[in-house]
Short mmCIF file of C-alpha atoms in Angstrom, two decimals:
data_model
loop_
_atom_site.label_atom_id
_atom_site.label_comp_id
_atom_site.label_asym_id
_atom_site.label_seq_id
_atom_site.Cartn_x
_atom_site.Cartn_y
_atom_site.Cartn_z
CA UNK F 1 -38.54 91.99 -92.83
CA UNK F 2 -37.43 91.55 -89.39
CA UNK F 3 -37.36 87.49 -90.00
CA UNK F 4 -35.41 88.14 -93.15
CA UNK F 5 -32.73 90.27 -91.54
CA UNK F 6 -32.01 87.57 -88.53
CA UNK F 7 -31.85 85.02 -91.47
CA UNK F 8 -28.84 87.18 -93.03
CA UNK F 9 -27.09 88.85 -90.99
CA UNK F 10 -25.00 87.94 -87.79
CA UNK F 11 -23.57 90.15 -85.33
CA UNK F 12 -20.71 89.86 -83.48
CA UNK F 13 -20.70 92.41 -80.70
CA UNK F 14 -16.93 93.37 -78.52
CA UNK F 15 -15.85 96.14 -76.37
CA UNK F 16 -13.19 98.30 -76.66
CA UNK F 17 -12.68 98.24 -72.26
CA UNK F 18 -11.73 95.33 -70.98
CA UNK F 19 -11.82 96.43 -67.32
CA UNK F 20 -15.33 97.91 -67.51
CA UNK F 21 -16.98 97.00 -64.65
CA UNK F 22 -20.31 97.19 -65.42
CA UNK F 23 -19.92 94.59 -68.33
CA UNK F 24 -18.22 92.41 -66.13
CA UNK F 25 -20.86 92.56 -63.99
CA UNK F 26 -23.78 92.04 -66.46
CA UNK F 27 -22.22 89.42 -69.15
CA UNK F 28 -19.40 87.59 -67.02
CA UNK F 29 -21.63 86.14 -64.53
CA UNK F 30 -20.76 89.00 -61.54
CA UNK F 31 -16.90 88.49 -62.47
CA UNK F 32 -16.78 84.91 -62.14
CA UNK F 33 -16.10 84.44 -66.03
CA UNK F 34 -13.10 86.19 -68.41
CA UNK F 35 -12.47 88.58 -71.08
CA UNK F 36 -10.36 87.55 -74.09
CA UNK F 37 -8.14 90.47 -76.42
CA UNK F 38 -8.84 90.29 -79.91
CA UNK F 39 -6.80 91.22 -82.31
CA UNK F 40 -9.30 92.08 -84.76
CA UNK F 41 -7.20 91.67 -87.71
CA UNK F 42 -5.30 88.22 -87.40
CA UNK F 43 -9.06 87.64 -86.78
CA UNK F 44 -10.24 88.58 -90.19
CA UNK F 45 -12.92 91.05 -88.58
CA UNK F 46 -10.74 94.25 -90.63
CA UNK F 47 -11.01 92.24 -94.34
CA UNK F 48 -13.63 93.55 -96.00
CA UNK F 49 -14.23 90.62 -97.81
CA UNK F 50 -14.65 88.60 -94.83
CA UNK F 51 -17.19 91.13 -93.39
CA UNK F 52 -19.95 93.67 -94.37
CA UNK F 53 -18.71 95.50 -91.54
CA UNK F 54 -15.09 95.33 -90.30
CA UNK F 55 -14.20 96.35 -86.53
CA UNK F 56 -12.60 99.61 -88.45
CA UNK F 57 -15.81 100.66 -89.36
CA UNK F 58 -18.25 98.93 -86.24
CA UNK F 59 -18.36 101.63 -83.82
CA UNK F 60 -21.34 102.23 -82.36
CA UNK F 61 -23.23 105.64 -82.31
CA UNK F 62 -24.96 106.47 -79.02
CA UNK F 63 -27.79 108.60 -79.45
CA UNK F 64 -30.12 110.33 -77.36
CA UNK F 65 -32.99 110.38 -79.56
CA UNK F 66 -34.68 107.70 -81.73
CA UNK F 67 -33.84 108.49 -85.80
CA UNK F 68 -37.24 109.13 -86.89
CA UNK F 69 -37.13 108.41 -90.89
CA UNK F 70 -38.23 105.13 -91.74
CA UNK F 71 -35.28 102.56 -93.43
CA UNK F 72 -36.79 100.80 -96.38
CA UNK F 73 -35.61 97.42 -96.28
CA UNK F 74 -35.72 94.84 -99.05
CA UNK F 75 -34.08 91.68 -99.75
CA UNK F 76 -32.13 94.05 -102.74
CA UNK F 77 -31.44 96.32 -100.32
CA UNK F 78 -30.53 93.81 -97.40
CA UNK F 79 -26.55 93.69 -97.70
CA UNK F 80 -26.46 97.51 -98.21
CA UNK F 81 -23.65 98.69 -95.82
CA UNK F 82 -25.21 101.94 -95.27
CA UNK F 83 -28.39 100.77 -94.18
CA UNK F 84 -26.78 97.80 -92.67
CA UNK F 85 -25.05 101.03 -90.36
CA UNK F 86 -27.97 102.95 -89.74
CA UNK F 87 -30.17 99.85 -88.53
CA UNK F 88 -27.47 97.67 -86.70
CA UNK F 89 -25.06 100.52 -85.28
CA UNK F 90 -27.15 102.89 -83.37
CA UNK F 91 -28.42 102.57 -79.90
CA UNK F 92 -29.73 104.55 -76.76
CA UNK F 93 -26.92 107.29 -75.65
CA UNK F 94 -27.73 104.69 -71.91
CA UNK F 95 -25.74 101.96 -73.40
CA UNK F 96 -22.56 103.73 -74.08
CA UNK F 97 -20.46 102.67 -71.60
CA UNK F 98 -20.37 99.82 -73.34
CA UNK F 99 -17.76 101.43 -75.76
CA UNK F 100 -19.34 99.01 -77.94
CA UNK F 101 -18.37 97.71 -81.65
CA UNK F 102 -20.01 95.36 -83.71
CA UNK F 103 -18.87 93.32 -86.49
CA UNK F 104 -21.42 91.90 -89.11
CA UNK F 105 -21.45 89.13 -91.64
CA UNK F 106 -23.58 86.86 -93.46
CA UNK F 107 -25.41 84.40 -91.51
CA UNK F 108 -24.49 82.34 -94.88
CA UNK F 109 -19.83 82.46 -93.99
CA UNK F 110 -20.79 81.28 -90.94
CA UNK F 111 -21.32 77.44 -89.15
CA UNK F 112 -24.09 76.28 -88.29
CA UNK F 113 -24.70 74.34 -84.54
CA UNK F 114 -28.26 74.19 -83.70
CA UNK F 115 -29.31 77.86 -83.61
CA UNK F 116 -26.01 78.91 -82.90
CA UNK F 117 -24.07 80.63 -85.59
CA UNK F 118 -20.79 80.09 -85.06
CA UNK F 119 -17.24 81.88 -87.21
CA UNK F 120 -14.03 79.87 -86.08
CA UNK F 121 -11.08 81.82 -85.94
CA UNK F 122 -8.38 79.18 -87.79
CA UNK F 123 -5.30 81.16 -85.90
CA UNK F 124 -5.76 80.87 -82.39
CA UNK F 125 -2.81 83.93 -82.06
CA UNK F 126 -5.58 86.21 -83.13
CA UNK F 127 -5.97 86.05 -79.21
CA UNK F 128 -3.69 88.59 -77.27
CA UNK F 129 -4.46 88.13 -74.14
CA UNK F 130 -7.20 87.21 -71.42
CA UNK F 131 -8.29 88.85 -68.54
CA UNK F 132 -8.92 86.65 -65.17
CA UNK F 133 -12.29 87.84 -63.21
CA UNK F 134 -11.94 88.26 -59.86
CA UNK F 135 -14.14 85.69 -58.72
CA UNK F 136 -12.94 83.41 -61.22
CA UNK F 137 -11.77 79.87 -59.54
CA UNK F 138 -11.31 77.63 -62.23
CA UNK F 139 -9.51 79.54 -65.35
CA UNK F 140 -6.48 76.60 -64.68
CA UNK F 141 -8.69 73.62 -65.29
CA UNK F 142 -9.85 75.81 -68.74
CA UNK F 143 -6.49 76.03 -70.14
CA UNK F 144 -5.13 72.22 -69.22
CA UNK F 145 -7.80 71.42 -71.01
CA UNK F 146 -7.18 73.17 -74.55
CA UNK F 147 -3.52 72.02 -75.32
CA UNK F 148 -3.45 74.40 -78.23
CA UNK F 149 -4.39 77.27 -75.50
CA UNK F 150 -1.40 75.99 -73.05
CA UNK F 151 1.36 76.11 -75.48
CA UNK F 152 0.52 79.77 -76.73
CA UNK F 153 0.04 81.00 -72.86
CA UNK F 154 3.14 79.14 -71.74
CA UNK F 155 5.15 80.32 -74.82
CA UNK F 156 3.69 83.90 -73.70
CA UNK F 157 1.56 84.54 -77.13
CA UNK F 158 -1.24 84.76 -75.12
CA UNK F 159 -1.06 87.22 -71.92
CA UNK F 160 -2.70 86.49 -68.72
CA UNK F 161 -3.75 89.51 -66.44
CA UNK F 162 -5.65 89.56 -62.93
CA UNK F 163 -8.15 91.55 -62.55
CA UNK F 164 -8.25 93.40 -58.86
CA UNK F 165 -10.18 96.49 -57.68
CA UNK F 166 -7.86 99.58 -57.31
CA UNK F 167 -6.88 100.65 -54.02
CA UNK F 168 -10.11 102.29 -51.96
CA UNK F 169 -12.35 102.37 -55.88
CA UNK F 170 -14.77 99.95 -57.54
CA UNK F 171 -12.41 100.92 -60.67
CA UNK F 172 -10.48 97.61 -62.04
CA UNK F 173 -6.89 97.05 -62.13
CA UNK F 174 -4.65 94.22 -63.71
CA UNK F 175 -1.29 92.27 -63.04
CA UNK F 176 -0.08 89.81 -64.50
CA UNK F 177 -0.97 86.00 -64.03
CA UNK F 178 1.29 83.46 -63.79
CA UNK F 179 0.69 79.77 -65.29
CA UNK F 180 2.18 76.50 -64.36
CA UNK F 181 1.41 73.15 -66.27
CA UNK F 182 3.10 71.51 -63.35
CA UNK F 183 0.46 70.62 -60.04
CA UNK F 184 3.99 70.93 -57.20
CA UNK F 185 4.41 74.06 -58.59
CA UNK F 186 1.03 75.26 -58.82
CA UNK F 187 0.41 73.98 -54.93
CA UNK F 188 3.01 76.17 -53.66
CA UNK F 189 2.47 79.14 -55.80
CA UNK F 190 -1.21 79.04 -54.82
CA UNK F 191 0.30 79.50 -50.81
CA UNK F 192 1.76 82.62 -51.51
CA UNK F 193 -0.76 83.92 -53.65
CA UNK F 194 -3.38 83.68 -51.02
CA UNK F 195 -0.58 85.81 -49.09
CA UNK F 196 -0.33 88.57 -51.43
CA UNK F 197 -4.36 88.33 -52.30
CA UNK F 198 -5.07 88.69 -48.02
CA UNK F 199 -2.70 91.52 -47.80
CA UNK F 200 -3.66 93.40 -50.54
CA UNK F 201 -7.50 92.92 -49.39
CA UNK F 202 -6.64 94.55 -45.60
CA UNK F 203 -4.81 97.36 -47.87
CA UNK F 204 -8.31 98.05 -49.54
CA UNK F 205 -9.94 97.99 -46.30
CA UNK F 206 -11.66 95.33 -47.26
CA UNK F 207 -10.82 93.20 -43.71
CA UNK F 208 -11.39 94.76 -40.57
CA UNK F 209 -8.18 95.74 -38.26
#
């Protein structure tokens, strides 16, 4: 059955921590990518008719032991949400740090590219916000290039946030991120950041005295 089940069901998986550094690490390319805010419901990921399982109702149980009764699976049975739970939100108590949730549908809603299953989100102010990696150097030349994107950030719908390490931790912290369509501005705003980003680094101790 396991060919049947990746023919009809897709999985959309989030996280509830944005500034979790060991999932930037692992799935933003060592924090040189970004993390976009969700709001799950302008999304249509809470309708019910949209979704098998709503973000509501995709939390993911962490276990420390493998559930040892057998599911019987059948195409019947495949779109049973109770089954669809017990096989497609449980995992090893080692992956929760991921404060994981996962949001499933039929692969039938969804577009088809290639092998890549794709649901697009009509109402781009579903997005709250997006989170800047640190090592991220070209999240600028991204949003000039989606016009749609540009008007909601410059009309603040859409929240930009820095991510820095706190003070003397590997813990993350945010402020916000400021963004100019205009290249003048940008050139002398990029000065001063490189001002505040060098000072803030010796406060970290991460340059030498």
């Amino acid at each position: 059955m396991r060919y049947e089940i990746n023919q009809s069901l897709a999985c959309l998986c989030l996280s509830k921590n944005p500034l979790n550094v060991l999932m930037w690490s692992h799935y933003a390319d060592k924090h040189q990518g970004f993390v976009v805010a969700i709001d799950t419901e302008k999304a249509g990921f809470d309708d019910e008719a949209k979704c098998l399982i709503t973000a509501p109702k995709g939390d993911v149980v962490y276990l420390g032991s493998r559930i040892k009764s057998k599911l019987k699976i059948s195409q019947k049975n495949i779109y049973d949400t109770d089954i669809i739970s017990k096989l497609l939100l449980t995992k090893s108590s080692h992956w929760q740090y991921e404060e994981e949730i996962r949001i499933i549908k039929k692969t039938e809603s969804l577009h088809k590219e290639g092998t890549v299953l794709i649901d697009k989100i009509i109402d781009l102010k579903s997005v709250t916000g997006i989170y800047i990696g640190i090592n991220n150097k070209g999240f600028d030349e991204i949003i000039k290039n989606n016009n749609i994107l540009e008007t909601l950030i410059l009309n603040k719908t859409v929240q930009l946030y820095q991510c820095e390490f706190k003070k003397s931790t590997w813990d993350l912290a945010i402020e916000g991120y400021e963004y100019t369509k205009y290249p003048h501005d940008m050139q002398r705003m990029d000065v001063f950041d490189s001002v505040a980003k060098v000072l803030r680094a010796m406060e970290r101790n991460h340059i030498g005295d």
